[in-house]
Coordinates of C-alpha atoms in Angstrom, one line a residue:
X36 CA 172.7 121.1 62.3
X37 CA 173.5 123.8 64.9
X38 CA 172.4 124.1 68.4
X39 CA 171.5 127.3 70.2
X40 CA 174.8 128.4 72.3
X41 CA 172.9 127.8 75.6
X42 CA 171.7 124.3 75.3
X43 CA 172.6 122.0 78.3
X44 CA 173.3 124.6 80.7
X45 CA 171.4 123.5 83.0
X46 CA 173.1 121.2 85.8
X47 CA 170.9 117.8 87.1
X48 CA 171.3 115.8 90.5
X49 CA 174.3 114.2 90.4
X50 CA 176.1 115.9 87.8
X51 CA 178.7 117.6 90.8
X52 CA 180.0 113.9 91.3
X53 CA 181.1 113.9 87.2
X54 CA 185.0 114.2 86.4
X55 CA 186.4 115.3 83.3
X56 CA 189.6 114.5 82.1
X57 CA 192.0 116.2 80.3
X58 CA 195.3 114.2 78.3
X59 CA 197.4 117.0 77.5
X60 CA 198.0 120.7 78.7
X61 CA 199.4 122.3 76.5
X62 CA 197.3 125.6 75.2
X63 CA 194.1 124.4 74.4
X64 CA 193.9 121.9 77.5
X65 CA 194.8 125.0 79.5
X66 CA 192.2 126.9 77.8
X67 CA 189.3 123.6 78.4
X68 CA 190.8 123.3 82.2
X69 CA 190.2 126.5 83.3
X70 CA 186.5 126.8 81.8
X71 CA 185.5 123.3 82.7
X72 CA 186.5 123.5 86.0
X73 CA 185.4 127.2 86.4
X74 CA 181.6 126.1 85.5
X75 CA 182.0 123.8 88.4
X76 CA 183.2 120.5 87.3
X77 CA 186.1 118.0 88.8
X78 CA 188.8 118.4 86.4
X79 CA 191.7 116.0 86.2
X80 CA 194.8 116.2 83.9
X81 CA 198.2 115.2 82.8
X82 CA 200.6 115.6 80.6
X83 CA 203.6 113.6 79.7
X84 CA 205.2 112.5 82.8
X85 CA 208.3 114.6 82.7
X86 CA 205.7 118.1 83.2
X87 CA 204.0 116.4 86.1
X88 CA 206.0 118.3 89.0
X89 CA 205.4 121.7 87.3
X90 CA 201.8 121.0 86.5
X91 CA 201.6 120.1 90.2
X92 CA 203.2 124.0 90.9
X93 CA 200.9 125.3 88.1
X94 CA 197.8 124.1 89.6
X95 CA 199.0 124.5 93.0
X96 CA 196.0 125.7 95.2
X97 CA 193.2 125.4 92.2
X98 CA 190.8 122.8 92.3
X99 CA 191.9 121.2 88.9
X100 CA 193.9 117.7 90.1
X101 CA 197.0 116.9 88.2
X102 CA 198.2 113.0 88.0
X103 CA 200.9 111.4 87.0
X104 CA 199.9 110.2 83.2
X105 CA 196.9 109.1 81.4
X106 CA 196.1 105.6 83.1
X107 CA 195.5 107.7 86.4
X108 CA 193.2 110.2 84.7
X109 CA 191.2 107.8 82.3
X110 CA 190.4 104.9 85.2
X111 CA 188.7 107.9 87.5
X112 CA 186.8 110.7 84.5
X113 CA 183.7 110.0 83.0
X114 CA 184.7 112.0 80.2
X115 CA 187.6 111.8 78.8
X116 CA 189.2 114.6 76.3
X117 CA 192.2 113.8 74.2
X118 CA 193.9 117.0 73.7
X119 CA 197.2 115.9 71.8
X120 CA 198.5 116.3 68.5
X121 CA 196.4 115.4 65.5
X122 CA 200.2 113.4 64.8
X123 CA 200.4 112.0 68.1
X124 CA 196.8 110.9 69.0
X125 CA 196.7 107.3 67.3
X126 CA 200.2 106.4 69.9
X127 CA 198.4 108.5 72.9
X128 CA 195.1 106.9 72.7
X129 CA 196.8 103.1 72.1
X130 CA 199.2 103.8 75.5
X131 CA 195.9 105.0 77.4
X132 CA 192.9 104.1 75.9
X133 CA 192.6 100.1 77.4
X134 CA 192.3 102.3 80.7
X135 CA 189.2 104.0 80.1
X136 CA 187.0 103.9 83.1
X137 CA 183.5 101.6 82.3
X138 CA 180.5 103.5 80.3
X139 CA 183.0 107.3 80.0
X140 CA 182.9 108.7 77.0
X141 CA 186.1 109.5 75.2
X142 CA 186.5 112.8 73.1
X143 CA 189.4 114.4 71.1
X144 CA 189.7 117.9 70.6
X145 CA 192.1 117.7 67.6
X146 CA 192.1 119.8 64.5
X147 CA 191.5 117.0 62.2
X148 CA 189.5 114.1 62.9
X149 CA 190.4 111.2 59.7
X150 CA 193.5 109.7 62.2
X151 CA 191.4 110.4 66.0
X152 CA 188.5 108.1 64.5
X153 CA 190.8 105.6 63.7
X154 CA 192.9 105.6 66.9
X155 CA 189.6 105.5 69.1
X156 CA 188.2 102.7 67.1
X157 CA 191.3 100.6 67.6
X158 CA 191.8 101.2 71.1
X159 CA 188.9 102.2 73.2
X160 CA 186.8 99.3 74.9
X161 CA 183.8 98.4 73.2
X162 CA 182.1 99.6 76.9
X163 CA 183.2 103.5 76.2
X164 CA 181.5 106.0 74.2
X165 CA 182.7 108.0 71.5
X166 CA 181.6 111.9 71.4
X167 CA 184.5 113.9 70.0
X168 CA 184.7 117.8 69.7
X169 CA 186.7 120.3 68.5
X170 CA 186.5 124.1 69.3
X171 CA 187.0 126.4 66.1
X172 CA 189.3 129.3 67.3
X173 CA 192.6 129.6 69.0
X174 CA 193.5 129.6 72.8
X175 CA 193.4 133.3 72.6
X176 CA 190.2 133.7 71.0
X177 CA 187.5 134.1 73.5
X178 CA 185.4 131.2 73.0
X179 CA 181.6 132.7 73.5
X180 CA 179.9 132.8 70.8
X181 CA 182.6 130.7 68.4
X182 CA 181.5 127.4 66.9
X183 CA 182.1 124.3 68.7
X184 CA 181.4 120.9 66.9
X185 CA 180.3 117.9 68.8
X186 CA 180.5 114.6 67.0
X187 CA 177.9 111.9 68.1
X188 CA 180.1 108.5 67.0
X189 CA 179.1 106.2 69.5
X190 CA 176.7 107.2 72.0
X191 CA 173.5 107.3 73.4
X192 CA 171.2 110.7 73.0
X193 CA 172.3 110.3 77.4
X194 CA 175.1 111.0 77.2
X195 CA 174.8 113.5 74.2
X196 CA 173.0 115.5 76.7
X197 CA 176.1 115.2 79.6
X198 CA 178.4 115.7 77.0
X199 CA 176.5 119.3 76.1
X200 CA 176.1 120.5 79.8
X201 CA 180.2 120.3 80.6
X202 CA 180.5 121.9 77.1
X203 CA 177.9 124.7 77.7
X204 CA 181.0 126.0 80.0
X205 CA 182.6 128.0 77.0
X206 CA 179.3 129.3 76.0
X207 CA 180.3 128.7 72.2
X208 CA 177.7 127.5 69.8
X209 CA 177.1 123.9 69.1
X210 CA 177.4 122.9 65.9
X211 CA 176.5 119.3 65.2
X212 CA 178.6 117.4 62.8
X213 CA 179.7 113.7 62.0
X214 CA 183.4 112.8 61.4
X215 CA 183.9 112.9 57.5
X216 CA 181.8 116.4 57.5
X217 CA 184.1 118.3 60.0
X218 CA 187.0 117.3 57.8
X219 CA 185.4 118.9 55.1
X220 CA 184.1 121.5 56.7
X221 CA 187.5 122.4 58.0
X222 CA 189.6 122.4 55.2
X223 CA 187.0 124.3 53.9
X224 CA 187.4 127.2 56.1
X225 CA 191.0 126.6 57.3
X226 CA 193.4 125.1 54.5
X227 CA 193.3 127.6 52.0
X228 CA 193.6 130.8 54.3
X229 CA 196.3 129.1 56.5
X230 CA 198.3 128.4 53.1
X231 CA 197.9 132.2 52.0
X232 CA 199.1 134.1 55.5
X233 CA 202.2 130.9 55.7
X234 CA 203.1 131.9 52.3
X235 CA 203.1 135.6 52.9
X236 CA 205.1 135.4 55.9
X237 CA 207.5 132.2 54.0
X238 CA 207.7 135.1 51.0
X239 CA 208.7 138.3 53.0
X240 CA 211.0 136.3 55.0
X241 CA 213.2 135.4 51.9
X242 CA 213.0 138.9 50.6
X243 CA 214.3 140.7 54.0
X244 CA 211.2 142.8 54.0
X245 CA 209.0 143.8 57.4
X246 CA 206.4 144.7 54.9
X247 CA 205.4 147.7 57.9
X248 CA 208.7 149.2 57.0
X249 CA 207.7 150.1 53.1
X250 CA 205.2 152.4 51.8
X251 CA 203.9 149.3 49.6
X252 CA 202.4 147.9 52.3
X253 CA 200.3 150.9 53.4
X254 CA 196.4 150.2 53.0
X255 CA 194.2 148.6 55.2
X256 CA 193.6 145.2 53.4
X257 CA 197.6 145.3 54.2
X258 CA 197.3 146.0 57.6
X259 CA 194.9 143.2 57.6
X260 CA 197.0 140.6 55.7
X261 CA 200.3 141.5 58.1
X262 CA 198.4 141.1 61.5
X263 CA 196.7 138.1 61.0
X264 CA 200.2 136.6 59.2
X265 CA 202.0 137.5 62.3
X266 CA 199.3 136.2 64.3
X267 CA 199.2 132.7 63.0
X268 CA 202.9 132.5 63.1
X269 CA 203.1 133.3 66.9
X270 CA 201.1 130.1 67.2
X271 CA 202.2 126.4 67.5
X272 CA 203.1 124.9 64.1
X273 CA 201.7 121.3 64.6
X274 CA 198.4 122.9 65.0
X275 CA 198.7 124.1 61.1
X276 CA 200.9 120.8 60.3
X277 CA 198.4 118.6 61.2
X278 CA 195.3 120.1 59.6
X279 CA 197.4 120.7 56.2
X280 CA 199.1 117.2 56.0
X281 CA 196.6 114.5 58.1
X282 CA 193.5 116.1 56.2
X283 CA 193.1 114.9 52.8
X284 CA 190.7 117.2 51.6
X285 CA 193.2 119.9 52.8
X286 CA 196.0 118.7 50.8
X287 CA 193.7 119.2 47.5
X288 CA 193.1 122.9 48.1
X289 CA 196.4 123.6 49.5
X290 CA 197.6 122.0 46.1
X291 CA 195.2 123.9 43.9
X292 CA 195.9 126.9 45.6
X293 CA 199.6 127.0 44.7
X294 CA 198.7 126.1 41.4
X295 CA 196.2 129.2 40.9
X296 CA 198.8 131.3 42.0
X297 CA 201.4 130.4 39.9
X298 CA 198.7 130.5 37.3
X299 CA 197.9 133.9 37.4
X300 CA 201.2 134.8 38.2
X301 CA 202.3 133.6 34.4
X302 CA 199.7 135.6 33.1
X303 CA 200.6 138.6 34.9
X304 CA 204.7 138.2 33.6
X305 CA 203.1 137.3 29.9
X306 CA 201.5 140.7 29.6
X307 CA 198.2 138.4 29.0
X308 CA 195.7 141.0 30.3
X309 CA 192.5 140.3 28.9
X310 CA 193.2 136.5 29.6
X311 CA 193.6 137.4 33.4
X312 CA 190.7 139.2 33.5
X313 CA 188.1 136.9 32.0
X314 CA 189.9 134.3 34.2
X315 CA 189.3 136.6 37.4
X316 CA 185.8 137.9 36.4
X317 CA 184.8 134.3 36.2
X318 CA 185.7 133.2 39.4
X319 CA 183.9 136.4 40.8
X320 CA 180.7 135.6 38.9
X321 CA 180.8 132.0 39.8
X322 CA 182.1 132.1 43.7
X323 CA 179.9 135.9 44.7
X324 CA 177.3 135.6 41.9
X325 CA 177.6 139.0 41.0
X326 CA 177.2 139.7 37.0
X327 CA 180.4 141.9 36.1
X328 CA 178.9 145.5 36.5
X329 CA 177.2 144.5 39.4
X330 CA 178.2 146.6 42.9
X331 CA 176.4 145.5 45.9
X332 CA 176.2 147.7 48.9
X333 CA 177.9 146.7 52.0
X334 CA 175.6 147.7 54.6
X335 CA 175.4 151.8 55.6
X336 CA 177.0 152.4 52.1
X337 CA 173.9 152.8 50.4
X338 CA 170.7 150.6 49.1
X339 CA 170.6 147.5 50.1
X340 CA 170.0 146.7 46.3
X341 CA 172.9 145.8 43.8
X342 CA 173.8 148.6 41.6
X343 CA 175.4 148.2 38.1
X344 CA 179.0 149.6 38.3
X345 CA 178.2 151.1 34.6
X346 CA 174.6 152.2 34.6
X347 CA 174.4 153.3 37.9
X348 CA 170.6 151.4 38.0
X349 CA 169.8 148.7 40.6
X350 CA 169.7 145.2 39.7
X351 CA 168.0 142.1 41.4
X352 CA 170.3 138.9 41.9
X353 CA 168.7 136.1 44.0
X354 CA 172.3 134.8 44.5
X355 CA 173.5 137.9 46.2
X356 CA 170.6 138.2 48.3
X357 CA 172.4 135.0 49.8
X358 CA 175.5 136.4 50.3
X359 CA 176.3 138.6 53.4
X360 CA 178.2 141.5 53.0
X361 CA 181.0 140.7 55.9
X362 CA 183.7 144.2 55.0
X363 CA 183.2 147.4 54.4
X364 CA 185.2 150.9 54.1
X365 CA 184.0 151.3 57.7
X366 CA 185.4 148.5 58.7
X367 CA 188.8 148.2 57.5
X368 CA 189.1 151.6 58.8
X369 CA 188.3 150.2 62.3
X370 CA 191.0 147.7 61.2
X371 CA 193.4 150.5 60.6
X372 CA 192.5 152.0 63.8
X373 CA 192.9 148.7 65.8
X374 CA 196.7 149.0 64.3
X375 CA 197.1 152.6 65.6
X376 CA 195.7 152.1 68.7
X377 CA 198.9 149.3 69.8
X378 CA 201.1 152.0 67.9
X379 CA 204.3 152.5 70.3
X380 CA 203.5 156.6 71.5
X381 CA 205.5 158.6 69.8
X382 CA 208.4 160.4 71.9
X383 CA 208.1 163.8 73.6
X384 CA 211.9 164.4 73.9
X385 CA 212.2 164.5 70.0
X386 CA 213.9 161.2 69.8
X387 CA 212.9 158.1 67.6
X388 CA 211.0 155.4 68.9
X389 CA 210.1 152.2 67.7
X390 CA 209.1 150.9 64.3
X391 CA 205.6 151.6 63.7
X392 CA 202.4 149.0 64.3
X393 CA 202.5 146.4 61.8
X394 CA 200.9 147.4 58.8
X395 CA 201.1 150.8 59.4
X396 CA 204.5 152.9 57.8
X397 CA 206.8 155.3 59.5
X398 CA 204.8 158.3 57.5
X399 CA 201.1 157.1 58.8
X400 CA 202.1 157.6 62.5
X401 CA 201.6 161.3 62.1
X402 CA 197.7 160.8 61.6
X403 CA 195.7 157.7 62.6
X404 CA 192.4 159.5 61.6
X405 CA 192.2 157.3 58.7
X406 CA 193.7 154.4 56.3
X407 CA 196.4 155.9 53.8
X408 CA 195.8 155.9 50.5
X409 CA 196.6 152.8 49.1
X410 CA 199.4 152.6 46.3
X411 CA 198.3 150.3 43.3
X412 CA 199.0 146.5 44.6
X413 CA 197.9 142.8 42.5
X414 CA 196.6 141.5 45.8
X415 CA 198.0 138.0 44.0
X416 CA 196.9 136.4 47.2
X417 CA 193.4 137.8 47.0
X418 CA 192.9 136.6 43.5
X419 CA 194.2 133.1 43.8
X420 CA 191.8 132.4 47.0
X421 CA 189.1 133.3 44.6
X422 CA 190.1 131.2 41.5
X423 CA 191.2 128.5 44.2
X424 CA 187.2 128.4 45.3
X425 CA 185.9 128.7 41.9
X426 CA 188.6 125.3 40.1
X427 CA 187.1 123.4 43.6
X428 CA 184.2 124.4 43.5
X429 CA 183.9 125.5 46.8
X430 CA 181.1 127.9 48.1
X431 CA 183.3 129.9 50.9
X432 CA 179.6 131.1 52.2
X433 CA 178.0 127.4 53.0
X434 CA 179.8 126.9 56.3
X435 CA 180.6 130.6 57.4
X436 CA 177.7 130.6 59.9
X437 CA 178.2 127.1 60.4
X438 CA 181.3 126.6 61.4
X439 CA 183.8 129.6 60.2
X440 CA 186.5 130.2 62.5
X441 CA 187.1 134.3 63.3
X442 CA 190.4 134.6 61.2
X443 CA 187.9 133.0 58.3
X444 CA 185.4 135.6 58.3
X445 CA 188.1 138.1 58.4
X446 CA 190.2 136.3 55.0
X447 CA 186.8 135.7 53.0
X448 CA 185.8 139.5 54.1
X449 CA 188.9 141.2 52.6
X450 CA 188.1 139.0 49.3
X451 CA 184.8 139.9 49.3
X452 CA 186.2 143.6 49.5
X453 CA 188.1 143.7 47.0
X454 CA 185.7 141.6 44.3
X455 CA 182.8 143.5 45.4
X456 CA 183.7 146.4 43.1
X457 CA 184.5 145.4 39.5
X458 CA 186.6 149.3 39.5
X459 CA 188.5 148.0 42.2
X460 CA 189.3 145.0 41.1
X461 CA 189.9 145.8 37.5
X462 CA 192.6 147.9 39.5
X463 CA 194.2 144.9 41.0
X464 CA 194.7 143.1 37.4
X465 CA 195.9 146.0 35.8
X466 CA 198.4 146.6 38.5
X467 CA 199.4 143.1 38.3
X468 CA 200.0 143.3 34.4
X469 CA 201.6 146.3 34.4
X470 CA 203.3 147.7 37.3
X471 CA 205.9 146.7 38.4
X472 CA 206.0 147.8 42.0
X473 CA 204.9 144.0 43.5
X474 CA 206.5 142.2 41.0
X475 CA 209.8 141.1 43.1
X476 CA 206.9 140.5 46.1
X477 CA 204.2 138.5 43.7
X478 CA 207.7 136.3 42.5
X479 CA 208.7 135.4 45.9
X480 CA 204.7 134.6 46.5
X481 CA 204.7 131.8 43.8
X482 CA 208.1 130.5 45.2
X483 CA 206.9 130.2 48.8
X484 CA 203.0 128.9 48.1
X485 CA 204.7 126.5 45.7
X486 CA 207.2 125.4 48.9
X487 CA 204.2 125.0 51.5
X488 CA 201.8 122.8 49.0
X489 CA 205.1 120.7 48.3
X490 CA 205.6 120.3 52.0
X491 CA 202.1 119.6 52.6
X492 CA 201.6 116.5 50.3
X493 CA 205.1 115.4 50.9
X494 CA 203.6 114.8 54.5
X495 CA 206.9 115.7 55.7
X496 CA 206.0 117.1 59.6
X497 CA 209.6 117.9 60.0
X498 CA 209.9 119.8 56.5
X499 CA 206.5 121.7 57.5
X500 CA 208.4 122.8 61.0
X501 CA 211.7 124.0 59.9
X502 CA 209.5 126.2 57.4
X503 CA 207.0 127.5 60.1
X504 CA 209.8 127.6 62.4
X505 CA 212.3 129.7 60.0
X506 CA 209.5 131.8 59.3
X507 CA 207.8 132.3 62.5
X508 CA 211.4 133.6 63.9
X509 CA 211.5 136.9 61.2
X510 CA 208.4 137.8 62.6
X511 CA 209.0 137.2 66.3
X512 CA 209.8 141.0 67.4
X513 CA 206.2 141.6 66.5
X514 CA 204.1 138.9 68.0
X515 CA 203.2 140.6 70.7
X516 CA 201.8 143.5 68.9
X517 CA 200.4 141.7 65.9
X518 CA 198.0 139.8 69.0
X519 CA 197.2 142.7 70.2
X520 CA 195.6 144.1 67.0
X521 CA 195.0 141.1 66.1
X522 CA 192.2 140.8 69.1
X523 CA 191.1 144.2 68.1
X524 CA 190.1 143.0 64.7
X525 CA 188.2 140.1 65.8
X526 CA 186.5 142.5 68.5
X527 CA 185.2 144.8 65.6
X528 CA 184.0 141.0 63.3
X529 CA 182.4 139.7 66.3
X530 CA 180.6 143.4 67.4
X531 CA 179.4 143.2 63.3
X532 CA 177.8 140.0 63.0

C-alpha cells in the first residue's frame, strides 16, 4: 500500500516538545539529521564515542544536539532511529536498546530488515514501539519524491501517525510495507542490478581497461552502464554487503544471476546460435510479454500501439498495455548529453586536456550533438538480467512504482531498451556468437559475476570488502565526474515519470 507523499504534514499541539534520535552519522544519518531537524524537530545524535568531539565541531552552532553514545540519546527521544550497519545493528541495538525512553518508538533505517527485526525483538522493552523505515535512494539522491517504506511492527495507528509527520520532512512517498515484504521487495529491485554494475567494474579492473578510453565503449547504453558503475562504487561497501549477504532472497538472485551469465556465455563460445536465441526470445516473451515481432512504441516514437517488427501492422497485447515504456532514443541521448555536459572543456592553447567524460571516447569530444554510433556489442549483462528474471520468476514491473529505487528504473530502462526491438536485439546475440570484439570483456564478465555470487553466499563481509574495495580504487579518479552525470541521469528519469 502506498501513501500519498504529503500525508502527515501537518504539525499538532505539542508535537514541537518531540525529539528524535539518531544512532549513527555516518551518510544517511547526516542526510535524516539535517531534514528532520530542518522541518523543525529536536534532533539528537551520536555516533561511536571516539567521533563525539568532531560531531560536537560539526554541529557546532546548529540546533541538532550531539551526546556522548546511545544511552544519552535513547533515555531523552521519542523516536528513536537506528542508522548502523545492517552487520552491526543486532550488537548496537543489544548495547543501547534496554535504554529506550518509556512508550518511544524505535526504528532502523537499514538496507535489510531479516537481522534489525531480530535485534529489536531481543532487546527493546516490551514498553517501546516498533516502526522501522528505510529510505530507497542514496545520500546523494534528493529524497522528494523517492519511496520511503514505513514498517508498522509494533504499534498503535498513534503513533503510526507521529511516526508519518517527522517523516513527511523528506517529502518522499510512503510506501507501506511489513518486514518479510521489504526484503523481498528489495532484493527485487536491488540484488540483481547491484551484482551487474560490481561485476562490470570487478571485470574491467582485471583487464586494465577505463572502458571511456576505447572506442568499444562508445554508445549510450555504455555511457549509462559506466556512470552508474562508477557511481555505486564511490559509495560505501557495507551498504551493498549487507543487502547482498544478510538478505536471503538476495543471495538466490545474486546466485542465479551468475549462473545465467555463465550460461549464455557457453552458448556464445559454442557457436550455439539458435539455442541462444530461443533462450533470449523466451525470457523477453515471458518477462515484457511481447510476442517476438512485436515493437512497442516508447512514447513520442510513434502509436501508442504495438507494431509487428515484420508486418509493420499494429497488434493488441493486454500484457504490454501493463508495461511502461521507461527509455527511449530521446532519452539515452539526454544521457549522452548529461555525460558531455561534465566533459573537461577542451583547451584553447592547443594542448591536451584530460581524458574524456566517462563513457564518452577521445573521438566524441569533437561533437556532443548526439550519441556515436554504437559498434556491435553482446550486452552479456543486459541479457543475463533478463533470463535472471525470467529462471526466478520475477516480474521487474510489480514494485517499480512501488518501491524502485532511481538507479532501478534506470537498469530495468536500458533492458527494456534493448529487448524492445527484436532487430536490435537479434543484433546483440549475433554479436555475441560471432564477433569477437567483446569476447576478452564478456570472459572477464563470467569470471568476476562468478567471484561476487561466490562472495555473497560465502557471507564473507571481509571477502565482499577487499573486492569492492580493490575495485572501487581503479575507478577512484572518476568519482567525482561519474556523480556528476550520474545526478544528471536521474534528473532526466525523475523529469519523465
Amino acid at each position: 500500500m502506498t501513501l500519498a507523499g504529503g500525508s502527515g504534514r501537518h504539525r499538532l499541539e505539542g508535537d514541537d516538545k518531540i525529539e528524535v534520535g539518531i544512532i549513527g552519522i555516518g551518510d544517511m544519518g547526516r542526510l535524516y539529521a539535517a531534514k528532520i531537524n530542518a522541518a523543525g524537530w529536536i534532533v539528537n545524535v551520536c555516533d561511536r564515542p571516539e567521533k563525539y568531539e568532531s560531531l560536537q565541531e560539526e554541529y557546532k552552532g546548529t540546533s541538532i544536539n550531539v551526546y556522548k553514545d546511545g544511552h544519552l540519546v535513547s533515555r531523552r527521544s521519542d523516536l528513536i532511529i537506528y542508522s548502523v550497519e545492517a552487520a552491526l545493528i543486532y550488537n548496537v541495538v543489544a548495547q543501547y536498546g534496554p535504554s529506550t525512553k518509556m512508550g518511544a518508538i524505535v526504528s532502523g533505517q537499514t538496507s535489510v530488515k531479516a537481522p534489525e527485526q531480530r535485534a529489536f525483538e531481543a532487546h527493546l522493552p516490551a514498553d517501546s514501539y516498533i516502526i522501522s523505515c528505510h529510505s530507497l535512494h542514496g545520500p546523494k539522491v534528493d529524497p522528494t519524491g523517492q519511496p520511503l517504506v514505513l514498517i508498522q511492527h509494533r504499534a498503535p495507528d498513534e503513533k503510526m501517525r507521529l511516526m508519518e509527520r517527522i517523516m513527511a520532512a523528506f517529502g518522499s512517498r510512503i510506501v507501506l510495507l511489513s518486514y518479510q515484504e521489504h526484503d523481498v521487495v528489495t532484493a527485487n529491485t536491488q540484488a540483481v542490478t547491484h551484482a551487474a554494475f560490481l561485476a562490470m567494474g570487478a571485470a574491467w579492473r582485471c583487464s586494465g581497461d577505463y572502458p571511456w578510453e576505447t572506442d568499444r565503449w562508445a554508445g549510450p547504453i555504455e555511457t549509462v552502464k559506466i556512470n552508474i558503475m562508477i557511481r555505486i562504487l564511490s559509495a560505501k561497501w557495507h551498504v551493498y554487503a549487507g543487502l547482498a549477504i544478510l538478505n536471503p532472497s538476495a543471495r538466490i538472485q545474486v546466485t542465479q544471476y551468475a549462473k545465467s551469465v555463465s550460461d549464455l556465455f557457453k552458448l556464445m563460445i559454442a557457436d550455439r546460435h539458435d539455442e541462444m536465441l530461443r533462450r533470449v526470445f523466451e525470457a523477453r516473451r515471458k518477462v515484457f510479454g511481447w510476442q517476438d515481432d512485436e515493437q512497442p512504441a516508447a512514447a513520442g516514437e510513434g502509436k501508442d500501439a504495438n507494431t509487428s517488427a515484420t508486418t509493420g501492422t499494429t497488434t493488441s497485447s493486454s500484457t504490454r498495455q501493463q508495461r511502461p515504456i521507461l527509455m527511449s532514443d530521446a532519452m539515452l541521448a539526454q544521457f549522452h548529453q548529461a555525460a558531455r555536459k561534465v566533459a573537461p572543456p577542451p583547451p584553447t592553447d592547443g594542448s591536451s586536456t584530460d581524458q574524456p567524460a566517462a563513457g564518452t571516447t577521445e573521438q566524441q569530444t569533437t561533437d556532443s550533438s548526439s550519441p556515436p554510433v554504437r559498434p556491435p556489442n553482446s550486452h552479456l549483462s543486459l541479457l543475463a538480467i533478463v533470463d535472471c528474471w525470467h529462471h526466478l520468476g520475477i516480474d521487474p514491473y510489480a514494485h517499480l512504482e512501488l518501491a524502485a529505487t532511481p538507479i532501478f528504473r534506470i537498469w530495468i530502462g536500458v533492458c527494456e531498451y534493448l529487448f524492445r526491438s527484436p532487430a536490435r536485439l537479434r543484433a546483440s546475440i549475433r554479436a555475441a556468437v560471432e564477433d569477437p570484439t567483446f569476447r576478452g570483456d564478456d570472459t572477464e564478465f563470467v569470471v568476476a559475476a562468478r567471484g561476487w555470487a561466490e562472495a555473497v553466499n560465502a557471507g564473507n563481509f571481509e571477502h565482499y570488502e577487499w573486492r569492492f574495495k580493490d575495485t572501487a580504487r581503479f575507478f577512484e579518479p572518476r568519482f567525482e565526474e561519474a556523480n556528476k552525470v550520474g545526478a544528471e541521469m536521474l534528473k532526466v528519469v525523475m523529469s519523465s515519470r
